[in-house]
Coordinates of C-alpha atoms in Angstrom, one line a residue:
M1454 CA 0.0 0.0 0.0
N1455 CA 1.4 3.4 -1.0
A1456 CA 0.5 6.8 0.4
S1457 CA -2.3 7.3 -2.1
D1458 CA -3.8 4.0 -1.3
F1459 CA -3.8 4.9 2.4
L1460 CA -5.4 8.3 1.6
M1461 CA -8.3 6.6 -0.2
R1462 CA -8.9 4.2 2.7
R1463 CA -8.7 7.1 5.1
L1464 CA -11.3 9.1 3.1
I1465 CA -13.6 6.1 3.3
E1466 CA -13.1 5.9 7.1
W1467 CA -14.1 9.6 7.2
G1468 CA -17.4 8.7 5.4
V1469 CA -16.5 10.2 2.0
K1470 CA -18.7 8.8 -0.7
R1471 CA -17.8 11.1 -3.6
V1472 CA -15.0 13.3 -4.8
Y1473 CA -15.5 16.0 -7.5
G1474 CA -12.4 16.7 -9.5
Y1475 CA -10.3 16.7 -12.6
P1476 CA -7.2 14.7 -13.3
G1477 CA -3.6 15.8 -14.0
D1478 CA -0.1 14.5 -13.7
G1479 CA 0.2 16.2 -10.3
I1480 CA -2.2 13.7 -8.9
N1481 CA -1.5 10.7 -11.0
G1482 CA -0.6 8.7 -8.0
I1483 CA -4.0 9.4 -6.3
M1484 CA -5.9 8.6 -9.5
G1485 CA -4.2 5.2 -9.6
A1486 CA -5.4 4.6 -6.0
F1487 CA -8.9 5.4 -7.1
E1488 CA -8.7 2.7 -9.7
R1489 CA -7.2 0.1 -7.3
I1490 CA -9.7 0.7 -4.6
H1491 CA -12.6 0.2 -7.0
R1492 CA -11.1 -2.9 -8.4
Q1493 CA -10.4 -4.4 -5.0
A1494 CA -13.7 -3.3 -3.3
Q1495 CA -16.0 -6.0 -2.0
D1496 CA -19.0 -3.7 -1.9
D1497 CA -20.0 -0.1 -2.4
K1498 CA -19.0 0.8 1.2
E1499 CA -15.4 0.3 0.2
K1500 CA -15.7 2.6 -2.9
I1501 CA -15.5 6.3 -3.5
E1502 CA -17.0 7.8 -6.7
F1503 CA -14.7 10.1 -8.7
I1504 CA -16.9 12.6 -10.5
Q1505 CA -15.1 14.1 -13.4
V1506 CA -16.1 17.7 -14.0
R1507 CA -15.3 20.0 -16.9
H1508 CA -13.3 22.5 -14.9
E1509 CA -11.9 22.5 -11.4
E1510 CA -14.0 25.5 -10.4
M1511 CA -17.1 23.2 -10.9
A1512 CA -15.5 20.6 -8.6
A1513 CA -15.3 23.1 -5.7
F1514 CA -18.8 24.4 -6.3
M1515 CA -20.1 20.9 -6.3
A1516 CA -18.2 20.1 -3.1
C1517 CA -19.7 23.2 -1.5
A1518 CA -23.2 22.3 -2.6
H1519 CA -22.8 18.7 -1.4
A1520 CA -22.0 20.1 2.1
K1521 CA -25.0 22.5 1.9
F1522 CA -27.5 19.9 0.9
T1523 CA -26.3 16.9 2.9
G1524 CA -24.6 18.3 6.0
E1525 CA -21.5 16.2 5.1
V1526 CA -18.0 17.3 4.2
G1527 CA -17.7 18.1 0.5
V1528 CA -14.5 16.9 -1.1
C1529 CA -12.9 18.2 -4.3
M1530 CA -9.6 17.3 -6.0
A1531 CA -7.3 19.0 -8.5
T1532 CA -3.8 18.7 -9.9
S1533 CA -0.9 20.9 -8.9
G1534 CA -0.5 24.5 -10.1
P1535 CA -3.3 25.5 -12.5
G1536 CA -5.7 22.9 -11.3
A1537 CA -5.3 23.9 -7.7
I1538 CA -5.7 27.6 -8.7
H1539 CA -8.9 26.8 -10.5
L1540 CA -10.5 25.5 -7.3
L1541 CA -10.2 28.9 -5.6
N1542 CA -13.6 30.5 -6.5
G1543 CA -15.6 27.5 -5.3
L1544 CA -13.5 27.2 -2.2
Y1545 CA -14.2 30.9 -1.3
D1546 CA -17.9 30.2 -1.9
A1547 CA -17.7 27.5 0.7
A1548 CA -15.6 29.5 3.1
M1549 CA -17.9 32.5 3.0
D1550 CA -21.0 30.4 3.6
H1551 CA -19.2 28.4 6.4
M1552 CA -19.4 25.0 4.6
P1553 CA -17.1 22.1 5.5
V1554 CA -15.1 21.4 2.4
V1555 CA -11.7 19.5 2.0
A1556 CA -9.6 20.2 -1.1
I1557 CA -7.0 17.6 -2.0
V1558 CA -4.4 18.9 -4.4
G1559 CA -1.2 17.8 -6.0
Q1560 CA 2.2 19.5 -5.9
T1561 CA 5.6 19.3 -7.6
A1562 CA 7.8 16.5 -6.3
T1563 CA 9.7 17.3 -3.1
T1564 CA 12.9 16.8 -5.0
A1565 CA 12.1 19.8 -7.2
I1566 CA 10.3 22.1 -4.8
G1567 CA 12.0 25.5 -4.5
G1568 CA 13.5 25.3 -8.0
S1569 CA 10.7 27.1 -9.9
Y1570 CA 9.8 23.8 -11.4
Q1571 CA 6.9 23.5 -13.9
Q1572 CA 3.5 24.1 -12.3
E1573 CA 5.2 24.7 -8.9
V1574 CA 3.0 27.1 -6.9
D1575 CA 3.3 27.9 -3.2
L1576 CA -0.1 26.4 -2.5
A1577 CA 0.1 26.7 1.3
R1578 CA 0.5 30.5 0.9
L1579 CA -2.0 30.6 -1.9
Y1580 CA -4.7 28.8 0.2
A1581 CA -3.9 30.5 3.5
D1582 CA -6.7 33.1 3.1
V1583 CA -9.4 30.7 2.2
C1584 CA -8.5 27.7 4.4
D1585 CA -8.7 27.3 8.2
Y1586 CA -6.1 24.5 7.8
V1587 CA -3.7 23.9 4.9
Y1588 CA -0.6 21.8 5.0
Q1589 CA 1.7 20.0 2.6
V1590 CA 2.5 16.4 3.3
D1591 CA 6.3 16.3 3.4
S1592 CA 6.6 12.7 4.5
V1593 CA 4.6 9.5 4.0
E1594 CA 3.9 9.2 7.7
A1595 CA 2.5 12.8 7.8
I1596 CA -0.4 11.9 5.4
R1597 CA -2.3 10.3 8.2
H1598 CA -2.4 13.2 10.7
V1599 CA -2.7 15.9 8.0
T1600 CA -5.7 14.1 6.5
D1601 CA -7.4 13.5 9.9
R1602 CA -6.8 17.1 11.0
A1603 CA -8.1 18.5 7.7
F1604 CA -11.4 16.6 8.1
R1605 CA -11.8 17.3 11.8
T1606 CA -11.1 21.0 11.3
A1607 CA -13.5 21.2 8.4
M1608 CA -16.3 19.6 10.4
G1609 CA -15.6 21.4 13.7
H1610 CA -15.1 24.8 12.3
R1611 CA -17.5 24.5 9.3
A1612 CA -14.6 25.6 7.2
V1613 CA -12.5 24.9 4.1
T1614 CA -9.3 22.9 4.6
A1615 CA -6.7 21.6 2.1
I1616 CA -4.3 18.7 1.9
V1617 CA -1.3 19.3 -0.4
V1618 CA 0.4 16.0 -1.6
P1619 CA 3.6 16.2 -3.6
K1620 CA 3.9 13.8 -6.6
D1621 CA 6.6 11.7 -5.2
I1622 CA 5.0 11.3 -1.8
Q1623 CA 1.9 9.9 -3.5
E1624 CA 3.7 6.9 -4.8
M1625 CA 5.9 6.1 -1.8
K1626 CA 5.3 3.0 0.3
Y1627 CA 3.1 3.7 3.3
A1628 CA 3.9 2.8 6.8
D1629 CA 2.3 3.9 10.1
P1630 CA 4.4 6.4 12.1
P1631 CA 6.8 4.6 14.4
H1632 CA 6.2 4.8 18.1
K1633 CA 8.9 7.3 19.0
H1634 CA 9.6 11.0 19.5
N1635 CA 8.6 13.5 16.8
T1636 CA 5.8 11.4 15.5
L1637 CA 2.0 11.7 15.6
H1638 CA -0.6 8.9 15.8
S1639 CA -4.0 10.5 14.8
S1640 CA -7.4 8.9 14.5
V1641 CA -10.6 9.3 12.6
G1642 CA -13.9 10.7 14.0
Y1643 CA -15.7 13.8 15.0
R1644 CA -19.0 14.2 17.0
A1645 CA -20.4 17.7 17.1
P1646 CA -21.2 19.0 20.6
I1647 CA -24.6 20.3 21.5
V1648 CA -24.1 23.9 22.8
V1649 CA -26.8 25.6 24.9
P1650 CA -26.5 28.9 26.8
A1651 CA -26.5 29.0 30.5
P1652 CA -29.9 28.9 32.3
A1653 CA -29.5 32.4 33.5
D1654 CA -28.9 33.7 30.0
L1655 CA -31.9 31.8 28.7
R1656 CA -34.1 33.4 31.4
A1657 CA -32.7 36.8 30.5
A1658 CA -33.6 36.2 26.8
A1659 CA -37.1 35.1 27.8
E1660 CA -37.7 38.2 29.8
I1661 CA -36.9 40.4 26.8
L1662 CA -39.0 38.3 24.5
N1663 CA -41.9 38.1 26.9
S1664 CA -42.0 41.9 27.3
G1665 CA -42.2 42.5 23.6
E1666 CA -45.5 43.2 21.9
R1667 CA -44.4 43.0 18.3
V1668 CA -41.8 40.3 18.0
A1669 CA -39.9 39.6 14.8
M1670 CA -37.7 36.7 14.1
L1671 CA -34.9 36.5 11.4
V1672 CA -33.6 33.1 10.7
G1673 CA -30.7 31.9 8.5
Q1674 CA -29.0 28.7 7.3
G1675 CA -27.9 28.0 10.9
C1676 CA -31.5 27.0 11.5
M1677 CA -31.6 24.5 8.7
N1678 CA -32.1 21.6 11.2
A1679 CA -34.3 23.7 13.6
T1680 CA -37.5 24.0 11.5
D1681 CA -39.9 22.7 14.2
E1682 CA -38.2 24.7 17.0
V1683 CA -38.4 28.0 15.0
I1684 CA -42.1 27.4 14.3
A1685 CA -42.8 26.6 18.0
V1686 CA -41.1 29.7 19.3
A1687 CA -42.8 31.9 16.6
E1688 CA -46.2 30.5 17.6
R1689 CA -45.6 31.0 21.3
L1690 CA -44.5 34.6 20.7
G1691 CA -47.0 35.5 18.1
A1692 CA -44.0 36.5 16.0
G1693 CA -43.5 36.8 12.3
V1694 CA -40.5 34.9 10.7
A1695 CA -38.3 36.5 8.0
K1696 CA -35.6 34.5 6.3
A1697 CA -32.2 35.4 5.1
L1698 CA -31.6 34.1 1.6
L1699 CA -29.4 31.1 2.6
G1700 CA -32.2 30.2 5.1
K1701 CA -35.0 30.3 2.6
A1702 CA -35.7 26.6 3.1
V1703 CA -35.7 26.8 6.9
V1704 CA -39.4 27.3 7.4
P1705 CA -42.3 26.7 4.8
D1706 CA -43.6 29.8 3.1
D1707 CA -47.2 28.4 3.3
L1708 CA -47.3 29.2 7.0
P1709 CA -49.2 32.5 7.3
F1710 CA -46.7 34.1 9.7
V1711 CA -43.7 33.4 7.6
T1712 CA -43.0 36.7 5.9
G1713 CA -40.4 35.5 3.3
T1714 CA -37.0 36.8 2.5
I1715 CA -35.5 40.1 3.7
G1716 CA -33.5 42.8 2.0
L1717 CA -33.5 44.3 -1.5
L1718 CA -34.7 41.0 -2.8
G1719 CA -37.1 40.6 0.1
T1720 CA -40.8 41.0 0.5
L1721 CA -43.0 43.9 1.6
T1722 CA -44.1 41.8 4.6
S1723 CA -40.6 41.3 5.9
S1724 CA -39.8 45.0 5.3
E1725 CA -42.8 46.3 7.2
M1726 CA -42.2 43.8 10.0
M1727 CA -38.7 45.1 10.6
E1728 CA -39.9 48.6 10.4
H1729 CA -42.6 48.2 13.1
C1730 CA -41.3 45.5 15.4
D1731 CA -40.3 46.3 19.0
T1732 CA -38.2 43.1 19.6
L1733 CA -36.0 41.2 17.2
L1734 CA -34.8 37.6 17.7
M1735 CA -32.0 36.7 15.2
V1736 CA -31.1 33.0 15.0
G1737 CA -28.4 31.3 12.9
T1738 CA -27.9 34.2 10.6
S1739 CA -25.3 36.8 9.7
F1740 CA -27.5 38.8 7.4
P1741 CA -25.2 41.6 6.4
Y1742 CA -27.5 44.5 5.3
A1743 CA -28.2 46.7 8.4
E1744 CA -30.4 49.0 6.5
F1745 CA -33.1 46.3 6.3
L1746 CA -33.1 45.7 10.1
P1747 CA -34.8 47.9 12.6
K1748 CA -33.2 51.3 13.3
E1749 CA -31.1 51.6 16.3
G1750 CA -33.1 52.3 19.4
K1751 CA -36.4 51.2 17.8
A1752 CA -36.3 47.5 18.9
R1753 CA -34.6 45.4 21.5
G1754 CA -32.5 42.6 20.1
I1755 CA -31.3 39.1 20.9
Q1756 CA -29.0 37.0 18.7
I1757 CA -28.3 33.2 18.9
D1758 CA -25.4 31.8 16.9
I1759 CA -23.0 28.9 17.2
D1760 CA -20.2 31.2 16.2
P1761 CA -19.4 34.0 18.6
K1762 CA -17.8 36.0 15.8
N1763 CA -21.2 36.6 14.3
L1764 CA -22.8 38.0 17.5
G1765 CA -23.7 41.6 17.8
L1766 CA -22.2 42.4 14.5
R1767 CA -25.1 43.5 12.3
F1768 CA -27.5 44.9 14.8
P1769 CA -26.8 46.3 18.3
T1770 CA -28.3 43.4 20.2
E1771 CA -28.5 43.7 24.0
L1772 CA -28.1 39.9 24.6
N1773 CA -25.9 37.6 22.6
L1774 CA -26.1 33.8 23.1
V1775 CA -23.7 31.2 21.8
G1776 CA -25.6 28.0 21.1
D1777 CA -27.0 25.6 18.5
A1778 CA -30.2 26.8 17.0
A1779 CA -32.4 23.8 17.7
A1780 CA -31.2 23.1 21.2
T1781 CA -31.2 26.7 22.3
L1782 CA -34.7 27.4 21.0
S1783 CA -35.9 24.1 22.6
A1784 CA -34.4 25.2 25.9
L1785 CA -35.9 28.7 25.6
L1786 CA -39.5 27.6 24.6
P1787 CA -40.7 26.6 28.1
L1788 CA -39.7 30.0 29.4
L1789 CA -41.7 31.9 26.9
Q1790 CA -45.2 33.2 27.7
P1791 CA -47.9 32.7 25.0
K1792 CA -49.0 36.0 23.5
T1793 CA -52.8 36.5 23.8
D1794 CA -53.0 39.6 21.7
R1795 CA -52.8 38.5 18.1
S1796 CA -53.1 42.0 16.5
W1797 CA -49.5 42.0 15.5
R1798 CA -49.7 38.6 13.9
D1799 CA -53.0 39.6 12.1
R1800 CA -51.3 42.7 10.8
L1801 CA -48.4 40.7 9.3
E1802 CA -50.7 38.1 7.7
K1803 CA -52.8 40.8 6.0
T1804 CA -49.6 42.5 4.7
K1805 CA -48.5 39.1 3.4
E1806 CA -51.8 38.6 1.5
K1807 CA -51.4 42.1 0.0
W1808 CA -47.8 41.4 -1.1
H1809 CA -48.8 38.2 -2.8
E1810 CA -51.6 40.0 -4.7
Q1811 CA -49.1 42.6 -5.8
E1812 CA -46.5 40.1 -7.0
L1813 CA -49.1 38.0 -8.8
A1814 CA -50.2 41.2 -10.6
R1815 CA -46.7 42.1 -11.5
A1816 CA -45.9 38.6 -12.8
K1817 CA -48.9 38.8 -15.1
V1818 CA -47.9 42.2 -16.6
E1819 CA -47.2 41.7 -20.3
A1820 CA -43.6 42.1 -21.5
D1821 CA -41.7 41.6 -24.7
P1822 CA -41.3 38.7 -25.1
I1823 CA -42.0 37.2 -21.6
N1824 CA -42.0 38.7 -18.1
P1825 CA -39.3 36.7 -16.2
Q1826 CA -41.3 36.8 -13.0
L1827 CA -44.0 34.8 -14.7
L1828 CA -41.6 31.8 -15.0
F1829 CA -41.2 31.6 -11.2
V1830 CA -44.9 32.2 -10.3
S1831 CA -45.7 29.4 -12.7
L1832 CA -43.0 27.2 -11.3
N1833 CA -44.6 27.4 -7.9
E1834 CA -47.6 25.5 -9.2
H1835 CA -45.6 22.6 -10.5
L1836 CA -42.9 22.0 -7.9
P1837 CA -42.9 18.5 -6.4
E1838 CA -42.8 18.3 -2.6
N1839 CA -39.1 17.3 -2.4
A1840 CA -37.7 19.6 -5.1
I1841 CA -34.2 21.1 -4.7
L1842 CA -33.7 24.6 -6.0
T1843 CA -30.5 26.5 -6.8
G1844 CA -30.1 30.1 -7.7
D1845 CA -27.3 32.0 -9.5
A1846 CA -25.9 35.5 -8.9
G1847 CA -28.3 37.4 -11.2
T1848 CA -31.9 38.4 -11.8
A1849 CA -33.0 34.7 -11.6
T1850 CA -32.2 34.8 -7.9
N1851 CA -34.2 38.0 -7.4
W1852 CA -37.3 36.1 -8.6
Y1853 CA -36.3 32.9 -6.7
A1854 CA -36.0 34.9 -3.5
R1855 CA -39.4 36.6 -3.8
N1856 CA -41.6 34.3 -5.7
I1857 CA -40.7 30.7 -4.9
M1858 CA -42.8 29.4 -2.1
M1859 CA -40.8 26.8 -0.2
R1860 CA -42.7 23.9 1.2
R1861 CA -41.7 21.5 4.0
G1862 CA -39.3 19.0 2.6
M1863 CA -37.8 21.2 -0.2
K1864 CA -34.2 22.3 -0.2
G1865 CA -32.7 25.4 -1.8
S1866 CA -29.4 27.3 -1.8
L1867 CA -27.1 29.5 -3.7
S1868 CA -23.8 31.4 -3.4
G1869 CA -24.6 33.7 -0.4
G1870 CA -21.5 35.5 0.9
L1871 CA -19.5 35.4 -2.3
A1872 CA -22.5 35.8 -4.6
T1873 CA -20.5 34.4 -7.5
M1874 CA -21.8 33.8 -10.9
G1875 CA -21.9 30.3 -12.3
S1876 CA -22.9 28.4 -9.2
A1877 CA -26.5 27.4 -9.8
V1878 CA -25.7 24.6 -12.4
P1879 CA -23.0 22.8 -10.5
Y1880 CA -25.0 23.2 -7.3
A1881 CA -27.9 21.4 -9.0
I1882 CA -25.6 18.7 -10.4
A1883 CA -24.2 18.0 -6.9
A1884 CA -27.8 17.9 -5.6
K1885 CA -28.6 15.2 -8.1
F1886 CA -25.7 13.1 -7.2
A1887 CA -26.6 13.4 -3.5
Y1888 CA -30.3 12.8 -4.0
P1889 CA -30.7 10.9 -7.4
D1890 CA -34.4 10.3 -6.7
R1891 CA -35.2 14.0 -6.3
V1892 CA -35.6 16.8 -9.0
P1893 CA -33.1 19.7 -8.8
I1894 CA -34.1 22.9 -10.6
A1895 CA -31.3 25.4 -11.4
C1896 CA -32.5 29.0 -11.9
T1897 CA -29.9 30.9 -13.9
G1898 CA -29.3 33.5 -16.6
D1899 CA -27.7 33.3 -20.0
G1900 CA -24.6 35.1 -18.6
A1901 CA -23.9 32.3 -16.1
M1902 CA -24.8 29.6 -18.7
Q1903 CA -22.2 31.0 -21.1
M1904 CA -19.6 31.4 -18.4
N1905 CA -19.6 27.7 -17.3
G1906 CA -23.1 26.3 -17.4
N1907 CA -23.0 25.1 -21.0
A1908 CA -19.8 23.2 -20.3
A1909 CA -21.3 21.6 -17.1
M1910 CA -24.1 20.3 -19.3
L1911 CA -21.5 17.8 -20.6
T1912 CA -21.0 16.5 -17.1
V1913 CA -24.8 15.9 -16.9
A1914 CA -24.6 14.0 -20.2
K1915 CA -21.7 11.9 -19.0
Y1916 CA -23.5 10.7 -15.8
C1917 CA -27.2 11.0 -16.3
D1918 CA -27.6 7.3 -17.4
R1919 CA -26.8 6.2 -13.9
W1920 CA -29.8 8.0 -12.4
A1921 CA -33.0 6.0 -12.4
D1922 CA -34.9 9.4 -12.4
Q1923 CA -32.9 11.5 -14.9
R1924 CA -34.9 14.7 -14.3
I1925 CA -32.7 17.6 -13.6
I1926 CA -34.0 21.0 -14.9
F1927 CA -32.1 24.0 -15.9
L1928 CA -34.1 27.3 -16.4
V1929 CA -32.2 29.8 -18.4
L1930 CA -33.5 33.4 -18.5
H1931 CA -32.5 34.3 -22.0
N1932 CA -32.3 38.1 -22.7
N1933 CA -28.8 38.5 -24.2
D1934 CA -27.8 40.8 -21.3
L1935 CA -25.8 40.7 -18.1
N1936 CA -29.1 41.9 -16.6
Q1937 CA -28.3 42.1 -12.9
V1938 CA -25.2 44.2 -13.5
T1939 CA -27.0 46.3 -16.1
W1940 CA -29.6 47.3 -13.5
E1941 CA -26.9 47.8 -10.8
M1942 CA -25.2 50.3 -13.1
R1943 CA -28.5 52.1 -13.5
V1944 CA -29.5 52.0 -9.8
M1945 CA -26.3 52.2 -7.9
S1946 CA -24.2 54.4 -10.2
G1947 CA -26.8 56.3 -12.1
D1948 CA -25.2 55.2 -15.4
P1949 CA -27.0 54.0 -18.5
K1950 CA -26.4 50.6 -19.9
F1951 CA -23.0 50.2 -21.4
E1952 CA -23.7 47.8 -24.3
A1953 CA -20.0 46.9 -24.9
S1954 CA -19.8 45.3 -21.5
Q1955 CA -23.4 44.1 -21.0
D1956 CA -24.6 42.6 -24.3
L1957 CA -24.2 38.8 -24.7
P1958 CA -23.9 36.8 -27.9
N1959 CA -27.1 34.9 -28.7
F1960 CA -27.1 31.2 -28.1
N1961 CA -29.8 28.6 -28.6
Y1962 CA -29.7 26.7 -25.2
A1963 CA -32.7 24.5 -26.1
Q1964 CA -31.0 23.3 -29.3
Y1965 CA -27.8 22.7 -27.5
A1966 CA -29.7 20.6 -25.0
R1967 CA -31.2 18.5 -27.7
Q1968 CA -27.8 17.8 -29.2
L1969 CA -26.8 16.3 -25.8
G1970 CA -29.9 14.1 -25.8
F1971 CA -31.8 16.2 -23.3
L1972 CA -35.2 17.7 -23.6
G1973 CA -34.8 21.3 -24.9
I1974 CA -37.8 23.5 -24.5
E1975 CA -37.7 27.0 -26.1
V1976 CA -40.3 29.4 -24.6
K1977 CA -41.1 32.6 -26.4
R1978 CA -44.7 33.4 -25.4
P1979 CA -46.2 33.8 -22.0
E1980 CA -49.1 31.4 -22.8
D1981 CA -46.5 28.6 -23.2
V1982 CA -44.9 29.0 -19.8
D1983 CA -47.2 26.6 -17.9
D1984 CA -46.9 23.9 -20.5
A1985 CA -43.1 24.2 -20.5
W1986 CA -43.0 23.4 -16.8
R1987 CA -45.5 20.5 -17.3
Q1988 CA -43.3 19.0 -20.0
A1989 CA -40.2 19.5 -17.8
F1990 CA -41.5 17.7 -14.8
A1991 CA -43.0 14.9 -16.9
S1992 CA -39.7 14.3 -18.7
D1993 CA -37.7 11.1 -18.6
R1994 CA -34.3 12.9 -19.2
P1995 CA -32.5 16.2 -18.2
V1996 CA -34.3 19.4 -19.3
V1997 CA -33.2 22.8 -20.4
I1998 CA -35.9 25.5 -20.5
D1999 CA -34.7 28.3 -22.8
A2000 CA -37.0 31.1 -21.7
H2001 CA -36.8 34.3 -23.8
V2002 CA -37.5 37.1 -21.3
S2003 CA -37.5 40.8 -21.3
A2004 CA -34.4 42.6 -20.0
D2005 CA -36.3 45.6 -19.1
I2006 CA -38.3 44.4 -16.0
A2007 CA -36.9 46.3 -13.0
Q2008 CA -36.4 44.8 -9.6
L2009 CA -38.8 46.8 -7.5
P2010 CA -37.8 47.2 -3.9
P2011 CA -40.3 46.0 -1.2
H2012 CA -41.5 49.5 -0.2
I2013 CA -42.3 51.9 -3.0
S2014 CA -44.9 54.5 -3.6
F2015 CA -46.0 55.8 -6.9
E2016 CA -44.1 59.1 -6.4
E2017 CA -40.9 57.1 -5.4
A2018 CA -41.3 54.9 -8.4
H2019 CA -41.5 57.9 -10.7
K2020 CA -38.3 59.3 -9.3
Y2021 CA -36.6 56.0 -9.3
F2022 CA -37.3 55.2 -12.9
S2023 CA -36.6 58.7 -14.1
A2024 CA -33.1 58.3 -12.7
L2025 CA -32.6 54.9 -14.3
V2026 CA -33.5 55.7 -17.9
K2027 CA -31.5 58.9 -18.5
G2028 CA -29.6 58.2 -21.7
D2029 CA -30.1 54.5 -21.6
P2030 CA -30.3 52.6 -24.9
N2031 CA -33.4 50.7 -23.7
E2032 CA -35.1 53.8 -22.4
G2033 CA -38.4 53.4 -24.2
S2034 CA -38.9 49.8 -23.3
I2035 CA -37.9 50.4 -19.6
I2036 CA -40.4 53.2 -19.2
K2037 CA -43.1 51.1 -20.7
E2038 CA -42.4 48.0 -18.6
S2039 CA -41.8 50.0 -15.4
I2040 CA -45.1 51.9 -15.6
K2041 CA -47.0 48.7 -16.2
S2042 CA -45.3 47.1 -13.2
V2043 CA -45.9 50.1 -10.9
I2044 CA -49.6 50.2 -12.0
A2045 CA -50.0 46.5 -11.3
G2046 CA -48.2 46.4 -8.0
V2047 CA -49.1 49.8 -6.5
V2048 CA -52.3 51.1 -8.1
G2049 CA -53.7 47.7 -8.9
S2050 CA -53.4 46.5 -5.3
G2051 CA -55.7 49.2 -4.0
S2052 CA -52.9 51.0 -2.2
T2053 CA -53.6 54.3 -0.6
E2054 CA -50.4 55.6 -2.0
R2055 CA -51.8 56.4 -5.4
K2056 CA -50.9 60.0 -6.2

C-alpha cells in the first residue's frame, strides 16, 4: 500500500462517498489509487466515486453544494499548479458560507520544490486566506495526521481545509508512524457537541421576548435543522418569521406568519415587520444589510449563533447567546409566555396577502417577449414536494427569493456570501448526485450559462444514465444581457447601460440541450410557460428551458410609492439605450403592483 492507497482508505473511514475533481499529472498517484480501490472493493461501502467535472472550479462548487444539501463534508480534488488555482472560486464560496469542504491537491515532487519547477506554486501560501487549515504532506507518515486534522477541522469549524500532496510522496510505500519522539498517531472521528447557553442567559432572553408586543424573528441557514423549533417559538411569541436568503428553506412559506426573504430581494411583509417590530430575535444568521433591520433604538435585540464572531455584528443586540439553534430554541421555549394579543400577527398576515396579490399582478404584466417573473410564479404551481432549487448570482435569484414558495421537505441554496456567478448549475448537479431520486431545478441566466453552465451540461450528459430518475431541470433566463449588472449600473451608479460590457452573444440553449440528448424547450410566449413546466416535470431525461424574457423588467424594492417609483425610474433611464422599453415595462409594473393592489399611496 502506498501513500495514495492509504489516503483513499482514510477518506472512506471519514465517510466520504464522492469526490469531485479533474485529473492531471500532479495527482496521477492518487488517480491510480482510485482505480485500485474500485477494483479491490468487495461492496459499495469500500468505494469512492470520482466525478469528473469539466473545470476544477465546478468541482469546488459541487463540493460546497454537497455540504450545503447533505450536511456532510464536501471533497474536491485537483492537480498541482493551475488545477489547484482553478478551485479557488468555489473554495471561497464554501468559506464565506461556512461550509465544510476539504480540497486535495497535488504538488511538484519534493525533490524539485524550490526550483521554480513546472507548475510549482506555493499552495500553502495561496490557500492561506481561504482555508482554516492547509498543510503540505512532506513525509509518508504525515499523510495520516494531515488528512485527519483537515477533516476534523472542516467539520468542527465548518470551514475549508486543504491537503497538499507532492507527486513523489503519493507513490511512496506507506507505513504507520513509528512509536517514537517527533511522530503523531492521529485517529478518525468527530462528533459535534450540543451547545446551549447557561440557564441564567436563557431566562434573560425570555424576559426580553416576553416583554415585547411586536416580536420579529430573522432566521438563516444556521436554523436548517431547527424548523420545528423555529415554528414553535414563533407560535408562542406571536412572531413573524423572516428569512435570510441562505435560510429560505428553513421554514415553509405556506405558514401565514412566515414573511419570506428580507433585503433588497425581500418581501414587503418582511420590510414592514422590521420597520414596526419592537423586539428582534435573530437565530443562525449573519444577514449583512443593516439598512433592512430595525433602526437603532427602535427595537430590543437578541441573537443566537453557534459562532461568537457573528454575534452583535449586524444589529446592536443587547443579549448575545452562543448556542445551537435547535437546542437553544428548545431550551428557551418553556420560558416563553404565550401572546394572547394577536393583533401583530394579524397585521403581518394581512400584509402578506397584499404582497402576494401585488407580486401576482406584476408577474402577469405583459412584457416583450416574456415577463421573467411569470416563470417563477408558474414554477410554484408545478414544484414537487421534495424539489431542490438552486439560484445564481443574477436576476434569476431575485425572482427565486421573492416568488418561490418553499414547502416543507424542499431544499434550496445559492452562493450567499461570495454571490459568485456560475454556481447554480454545478449546485444542481451535486444535488442530483446526493439525491438521485429528487428533482433539482437550477435557476440561472444566460450570462452564467455562457460562463460555465454550458460546459457543465456535458457533465450531466456523461453521468445521467446512472440516475433512475434522470430529471434535472435548468431554467435559463435568455435576454442576451448581463441583466443584474446592467440594473446595478443604473440604480447604484446612475449610469445608463454600457452595451459593450453588457450585451451577450445569442445562443440557442434548447437546441444545444437536444444535441446532448436532453429535452430542450424553447419558450417565447407567456401562454407557453405553464406547458413548459409541465413538460419538464414529466420528462424522462434532463431538461433545459430556454426562456426568452425581457431585460427591461426592473427589480422593484419591497417598499415603493407611486411618487418614489416615478423618481426611481426617471433616474434609471436617462440616456439608456433601452429607455423606451424600460419606461413602458416599469409603468405597467408600478400600476399592477401599486395602483392595482388598492394601495392608498396612489398620487
